[in-house]
Each structure stands twice: as C-alpha cells, then as structure tokens.
mmCIF file of C-alpha atoms in Angstrom:
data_model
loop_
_atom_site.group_PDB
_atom_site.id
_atom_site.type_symbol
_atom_site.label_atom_id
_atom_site.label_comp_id
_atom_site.label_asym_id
_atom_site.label_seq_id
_atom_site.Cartn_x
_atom_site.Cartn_y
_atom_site.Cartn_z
ATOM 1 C CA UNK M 14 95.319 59.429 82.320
ATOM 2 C CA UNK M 15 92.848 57.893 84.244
ATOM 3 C CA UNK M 16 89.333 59.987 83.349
ATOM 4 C CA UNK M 17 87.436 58.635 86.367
ATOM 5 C CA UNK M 18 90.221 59.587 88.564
ATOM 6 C CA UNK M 19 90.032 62.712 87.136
ATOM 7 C CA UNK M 20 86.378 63.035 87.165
ATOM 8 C CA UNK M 21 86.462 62.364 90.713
ATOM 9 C CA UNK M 22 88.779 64.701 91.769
ATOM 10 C CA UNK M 23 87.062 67.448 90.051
ATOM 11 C CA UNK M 24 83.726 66.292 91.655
ATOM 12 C CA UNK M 25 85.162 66.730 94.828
ATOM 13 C CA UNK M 26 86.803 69.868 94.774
ATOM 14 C CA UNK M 27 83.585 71.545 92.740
ATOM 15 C CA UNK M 28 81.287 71.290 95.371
ATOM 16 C CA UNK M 29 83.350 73.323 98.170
ATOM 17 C CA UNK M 30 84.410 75.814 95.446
ATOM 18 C CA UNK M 31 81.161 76.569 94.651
ATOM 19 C CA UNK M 32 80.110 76.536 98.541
ATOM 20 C CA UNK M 33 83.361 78.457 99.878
ATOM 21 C CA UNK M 34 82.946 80.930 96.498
ATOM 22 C CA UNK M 35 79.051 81.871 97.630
ATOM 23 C CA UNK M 36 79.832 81.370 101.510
ATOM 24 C CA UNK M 37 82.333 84.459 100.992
ATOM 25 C CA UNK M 38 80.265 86.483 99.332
ATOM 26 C CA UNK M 39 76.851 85.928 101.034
ATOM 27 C CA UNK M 40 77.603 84.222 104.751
ATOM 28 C CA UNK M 41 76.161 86.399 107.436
ATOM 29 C CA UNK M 42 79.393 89.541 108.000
ATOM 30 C CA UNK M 43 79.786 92.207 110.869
ATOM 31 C CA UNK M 44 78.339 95.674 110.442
ATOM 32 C CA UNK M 45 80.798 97.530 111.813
ATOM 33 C CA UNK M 46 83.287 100.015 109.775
ATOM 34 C CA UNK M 47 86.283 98.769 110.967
ATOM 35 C CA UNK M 48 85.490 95.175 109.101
ATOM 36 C CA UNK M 49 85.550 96.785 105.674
ATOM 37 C CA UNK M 50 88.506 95.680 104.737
ATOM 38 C CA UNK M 51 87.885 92.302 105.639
ATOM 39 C CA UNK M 52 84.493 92.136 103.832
ATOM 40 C CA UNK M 53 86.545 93.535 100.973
ATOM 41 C CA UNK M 54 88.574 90.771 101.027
ATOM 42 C CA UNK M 55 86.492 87.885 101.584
ATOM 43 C CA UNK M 56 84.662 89.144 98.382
ATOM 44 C CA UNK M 57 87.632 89.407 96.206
ATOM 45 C CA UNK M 58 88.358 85.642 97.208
ATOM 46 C CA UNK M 59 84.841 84.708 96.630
ATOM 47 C CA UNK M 60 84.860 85.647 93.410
ATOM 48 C CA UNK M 61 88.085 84.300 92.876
ATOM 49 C CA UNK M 62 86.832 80.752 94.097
ATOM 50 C CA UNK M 63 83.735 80.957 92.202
ATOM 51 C CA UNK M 64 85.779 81.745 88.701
ATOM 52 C CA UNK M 65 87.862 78.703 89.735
ATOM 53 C CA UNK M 66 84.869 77.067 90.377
ATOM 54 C CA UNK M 67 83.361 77.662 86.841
ATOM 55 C CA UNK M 68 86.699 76.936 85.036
ATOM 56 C CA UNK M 69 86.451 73.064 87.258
ATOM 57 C CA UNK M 70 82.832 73.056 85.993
ATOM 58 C CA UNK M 71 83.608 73.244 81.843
ATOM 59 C CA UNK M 72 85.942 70.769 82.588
ATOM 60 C CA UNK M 73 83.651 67.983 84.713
ATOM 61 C CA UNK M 74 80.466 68.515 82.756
ATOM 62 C CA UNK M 75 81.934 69.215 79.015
ATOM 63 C CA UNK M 76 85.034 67.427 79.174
ATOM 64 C CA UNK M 77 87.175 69.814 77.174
ATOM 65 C CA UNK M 78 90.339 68.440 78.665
ATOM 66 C CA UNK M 79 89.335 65.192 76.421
ATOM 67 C CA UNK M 80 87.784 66.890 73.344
ATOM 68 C CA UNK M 81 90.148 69.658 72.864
ATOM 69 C CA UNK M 82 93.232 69.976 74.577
ATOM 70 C CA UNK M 83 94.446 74.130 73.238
ATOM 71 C CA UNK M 84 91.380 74.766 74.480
ATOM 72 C CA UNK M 85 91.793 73.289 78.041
ATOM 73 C CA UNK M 86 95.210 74.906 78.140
ATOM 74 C CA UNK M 87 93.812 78.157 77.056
ATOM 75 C CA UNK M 88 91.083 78.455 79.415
ATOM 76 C CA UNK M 89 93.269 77.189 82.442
ATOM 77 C CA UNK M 90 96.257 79.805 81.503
ATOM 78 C CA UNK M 91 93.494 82.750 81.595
ATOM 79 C CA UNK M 92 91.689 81.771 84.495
ATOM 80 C CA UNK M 93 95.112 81.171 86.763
ATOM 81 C CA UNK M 94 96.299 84.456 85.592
ATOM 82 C CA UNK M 95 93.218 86.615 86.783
ATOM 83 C CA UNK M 96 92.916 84.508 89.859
ATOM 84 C CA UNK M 97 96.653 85.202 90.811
ATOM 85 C CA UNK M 98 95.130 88.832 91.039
ATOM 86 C CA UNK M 99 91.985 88.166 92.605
ATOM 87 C CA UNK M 100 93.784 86.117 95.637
ATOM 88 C CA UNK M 101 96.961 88.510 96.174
ATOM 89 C CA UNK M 102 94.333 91.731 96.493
ATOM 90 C CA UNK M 103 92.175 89.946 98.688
ATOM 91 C CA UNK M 104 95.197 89.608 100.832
ATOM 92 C CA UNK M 105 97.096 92.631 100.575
ATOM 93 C CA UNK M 106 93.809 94.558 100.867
ATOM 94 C CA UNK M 107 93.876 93.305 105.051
ATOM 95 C CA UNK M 108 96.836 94.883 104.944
ATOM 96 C CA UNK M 109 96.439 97.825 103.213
ATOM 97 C CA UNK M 110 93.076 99.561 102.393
ATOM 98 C CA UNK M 111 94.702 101.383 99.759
ATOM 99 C CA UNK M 112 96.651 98.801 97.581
ATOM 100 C CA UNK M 113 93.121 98.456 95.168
ATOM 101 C CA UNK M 114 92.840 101.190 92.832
ATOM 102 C CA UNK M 115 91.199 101.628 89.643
ATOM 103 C CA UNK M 116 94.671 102.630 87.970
ATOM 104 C CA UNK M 117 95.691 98.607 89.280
ATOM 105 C CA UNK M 118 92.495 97.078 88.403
ATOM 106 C CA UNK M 119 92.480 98.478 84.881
ATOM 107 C CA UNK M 120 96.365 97.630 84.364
ATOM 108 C CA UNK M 121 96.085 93.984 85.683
ATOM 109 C CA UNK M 122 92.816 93.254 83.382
ATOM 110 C CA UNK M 123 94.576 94.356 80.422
ATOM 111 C CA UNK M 124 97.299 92.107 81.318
ATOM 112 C CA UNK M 125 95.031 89.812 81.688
ATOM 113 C CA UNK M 126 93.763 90.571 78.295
ATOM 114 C CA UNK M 127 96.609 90.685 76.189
ATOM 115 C CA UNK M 128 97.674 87.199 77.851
ATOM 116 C CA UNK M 129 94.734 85.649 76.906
ATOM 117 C CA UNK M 130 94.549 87.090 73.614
ATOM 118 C CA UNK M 131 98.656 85.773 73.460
ATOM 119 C CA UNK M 132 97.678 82.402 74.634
ATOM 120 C CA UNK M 133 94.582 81.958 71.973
ATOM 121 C CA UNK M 134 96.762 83.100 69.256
ATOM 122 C CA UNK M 135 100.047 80.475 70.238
ATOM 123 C CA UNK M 136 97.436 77.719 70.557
ATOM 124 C CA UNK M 137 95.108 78.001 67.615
ATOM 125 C CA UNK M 138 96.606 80.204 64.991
ATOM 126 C CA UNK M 139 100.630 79.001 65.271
ATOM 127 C CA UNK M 140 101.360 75.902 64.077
ATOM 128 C CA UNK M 141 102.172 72.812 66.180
ATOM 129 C CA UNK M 142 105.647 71.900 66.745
ATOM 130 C CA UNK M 143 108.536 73.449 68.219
ATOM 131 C CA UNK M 144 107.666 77.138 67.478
ATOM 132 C CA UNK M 145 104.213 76.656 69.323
ATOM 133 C CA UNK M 146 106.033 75.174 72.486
ATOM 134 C CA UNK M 147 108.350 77.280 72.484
ATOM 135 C CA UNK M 148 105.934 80.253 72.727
ATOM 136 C CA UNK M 149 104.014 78.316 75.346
ATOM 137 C CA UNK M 150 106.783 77.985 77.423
ATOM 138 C CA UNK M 151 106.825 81.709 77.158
ATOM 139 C CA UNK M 152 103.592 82.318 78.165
ATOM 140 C CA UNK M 153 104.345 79.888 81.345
ATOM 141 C CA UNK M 154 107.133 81.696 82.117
ATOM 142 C CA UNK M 155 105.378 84.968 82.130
ATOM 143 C CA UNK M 156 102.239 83.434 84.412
ATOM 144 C CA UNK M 157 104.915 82.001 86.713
ATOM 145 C CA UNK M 158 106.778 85.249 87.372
ATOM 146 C CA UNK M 159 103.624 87.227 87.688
ATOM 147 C CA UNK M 160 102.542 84.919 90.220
ATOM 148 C CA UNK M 161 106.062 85.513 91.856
ATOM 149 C CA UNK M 162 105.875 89.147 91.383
ATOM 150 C CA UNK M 163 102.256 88.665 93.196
ATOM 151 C CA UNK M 164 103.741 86.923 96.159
ATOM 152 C CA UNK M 165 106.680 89.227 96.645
ATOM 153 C CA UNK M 166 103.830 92.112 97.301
ATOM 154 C CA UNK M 167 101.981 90.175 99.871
ATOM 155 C CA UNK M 168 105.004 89.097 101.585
ATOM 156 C CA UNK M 169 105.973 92.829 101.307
ATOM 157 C CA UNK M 170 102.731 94.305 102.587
ATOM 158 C CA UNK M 171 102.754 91.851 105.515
ATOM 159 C CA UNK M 172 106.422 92.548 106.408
ATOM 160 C CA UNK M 173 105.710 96.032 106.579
ATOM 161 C CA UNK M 174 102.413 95.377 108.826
ATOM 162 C CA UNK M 175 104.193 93.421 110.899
ATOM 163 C CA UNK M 176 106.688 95.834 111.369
ATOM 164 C CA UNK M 177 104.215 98.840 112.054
ATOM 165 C CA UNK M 178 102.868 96.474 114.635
ATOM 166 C CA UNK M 179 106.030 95.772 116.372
ATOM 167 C CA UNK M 180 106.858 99.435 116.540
ATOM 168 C CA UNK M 181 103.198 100.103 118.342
ATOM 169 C CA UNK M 182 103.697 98.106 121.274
ATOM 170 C CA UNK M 183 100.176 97.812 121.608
ATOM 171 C CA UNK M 184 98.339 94.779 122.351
ATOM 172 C CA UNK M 185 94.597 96.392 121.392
ATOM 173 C CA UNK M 186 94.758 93.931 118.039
ATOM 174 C CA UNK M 187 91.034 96.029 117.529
ATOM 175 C CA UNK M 188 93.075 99.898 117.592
ATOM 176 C CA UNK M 189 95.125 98.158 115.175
ATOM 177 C CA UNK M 190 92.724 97.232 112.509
ATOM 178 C CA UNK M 191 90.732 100.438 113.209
ATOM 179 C CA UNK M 192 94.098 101.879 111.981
ATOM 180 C CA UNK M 193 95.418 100.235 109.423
ATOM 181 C CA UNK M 194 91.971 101.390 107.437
ATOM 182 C CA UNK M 195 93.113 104.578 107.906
ATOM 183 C CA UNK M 196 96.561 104.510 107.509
ATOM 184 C CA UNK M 197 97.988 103.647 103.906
ATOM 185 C CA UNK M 198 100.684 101.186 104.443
ATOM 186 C CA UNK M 199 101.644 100.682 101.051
ATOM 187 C CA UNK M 200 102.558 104.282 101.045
ATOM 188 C CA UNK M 201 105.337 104.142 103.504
ATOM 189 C CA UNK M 202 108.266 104.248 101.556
ATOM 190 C CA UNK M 203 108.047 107.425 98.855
ATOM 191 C CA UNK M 204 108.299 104.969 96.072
ATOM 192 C CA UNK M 205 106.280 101.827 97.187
ATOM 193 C CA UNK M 206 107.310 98.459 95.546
ATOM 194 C CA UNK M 207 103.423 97.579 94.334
ATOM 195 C CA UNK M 208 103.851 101.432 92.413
ATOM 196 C CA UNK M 209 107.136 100.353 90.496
#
C-alpha cells in the first residue's frame, strides 16, 4: 500500500470530520420546540462524526495501521460498531421521538462492549492462523448484520412515516413535524420491530 496515498486521504477526510462533527453540535439551531427532534439528531451524528473523526486521527498522526496491524483492526471494528448506532438513532429519532430509550442505549453499549472485548481477545490473546481468522470472520459477520439489522429499522421507521403522511392528506409539512413529536410512531404496531 501506498502510505502517502493513504496519508492523504486521511488528511482530507479529517478536516471535514472534525468540522461537520463540531458544526453539528455547536452551529447556530432554532429555538423552537417543534425542532427537538432534529437538534436531537444532529447531535447524535455529531458525535458520531467526531468519534470517526478521532479513530482517522490515531491513524494519520500515530500510524497504527503501520506499527500494529490487531490493533488497527481492533480499534476500527469498535468504532464502526458504535457508530452504526450513533447514525441509525440520529435518523430514526426524525422519525420517531420515542425510538431512544435508556433500555436501547444501555443494550446497544453492552453490545458494543462485549464486541470489543470479543475482538481484543481474537486479535491479541488467540493465536494467528486459521483459528484467529476464522473468529474474525465471525466478528465481521456479526458487525455486518448489525449494520443490516440497523438499516432495516430506519427503512422501517421511514416506511411507516411515510405512510402516516400519506394517510393525512395534509400538505402543512410544519403540523406534521409538530406531530410526529408527539405521536410515537414506533409504537404503531403492538409489537414494534425495533422492540423484538
């Protein structure tokens, strides 16, 4: 691999992390109530950037993709996995005002813990060779279906907007947000797919 390609690449996409990550969280936002869901959201994925941003950073300025190569593949499996959270609450939470829980939180940070703590222990303590890939593959398996799982609730949440929507007939896009923060989508159905 090239390293100043890759140098330069991750010099490039640092910069509007790091601006996008503190623009989200900082920039100037509406007052009024009916944006809090919205400001909710734009926080989420601010922190979301700025975690990506700091996982770019200890690999520009440290080089760990060079020095140590478990440890690159460690801290980039973590860091994906909490940020598949981060970005699919930041947009279901437009859609619903309800979907964000402490019950979720807690149960998706565990996850997150136990994969890291899976990941640390099939790169440094297994030994190398088929067993350790083969438990990696695992583990890339599991963050690729978890993603998926991720997806299929957005697409879900925004189906079911959508459909609400439709059913209104009303063009007052305003009345609409003001009521989908009162309204809990994600409780439509008695058993909701983001509760199963």
């Amino acid at each position: 691999m090239d390293h100043s390609l890759y140098s330069y690449s991750l010099c490039v996409a640092l910069p509007l992390m790091v601006f996008f990550g503190f623009y989200f969280l900082f920039a100037k936002t509406p007052e009024k109530k009916i944006f809090k869901n919205y400001l909710r959201s734009r926080r989420i994925m601010g922190i979301a950037l700025l975690l990506l941003a700091a996982n770019y950073s200890v690999h520009f300025f440290f080089g760990i993709r060079f020095k140590s190569a478990d440890s690159a593949i460690l801290m980039n499996l973590s860091t994906y996995f909490l940020c598949y959270y981060l970005f699919s609450s930041a947009m279901i939470t437009l859609l619903d005002r309800f979907y964000i829980t402490r019950k979720r939180s807690r149960t998706h940070i565990i996850l997150w813990m136990i994969f890291s703590s899976l990941s640390g222990v099939v790169l440094f303590l297994l030994p190398g060779g088929a067993v350790q890939k083969v438990a990696l593959l695992a583990l890339a398996a599991w963050l690729v279906i978890y993603g998926l799982v991720l997806a299929r609730r957005v697409i879900v949440a925004y189906r079911r907007a959508v459909r609400i929507f439709d059913d209104t007939h009303a063009d007052d896009i305003g009345a609409y947000i003001s009521w989908l923060s009162i309204f809990p989508i994600g409780h439509l159905s008695l058993v909701s797919d983001a509760d199963c």
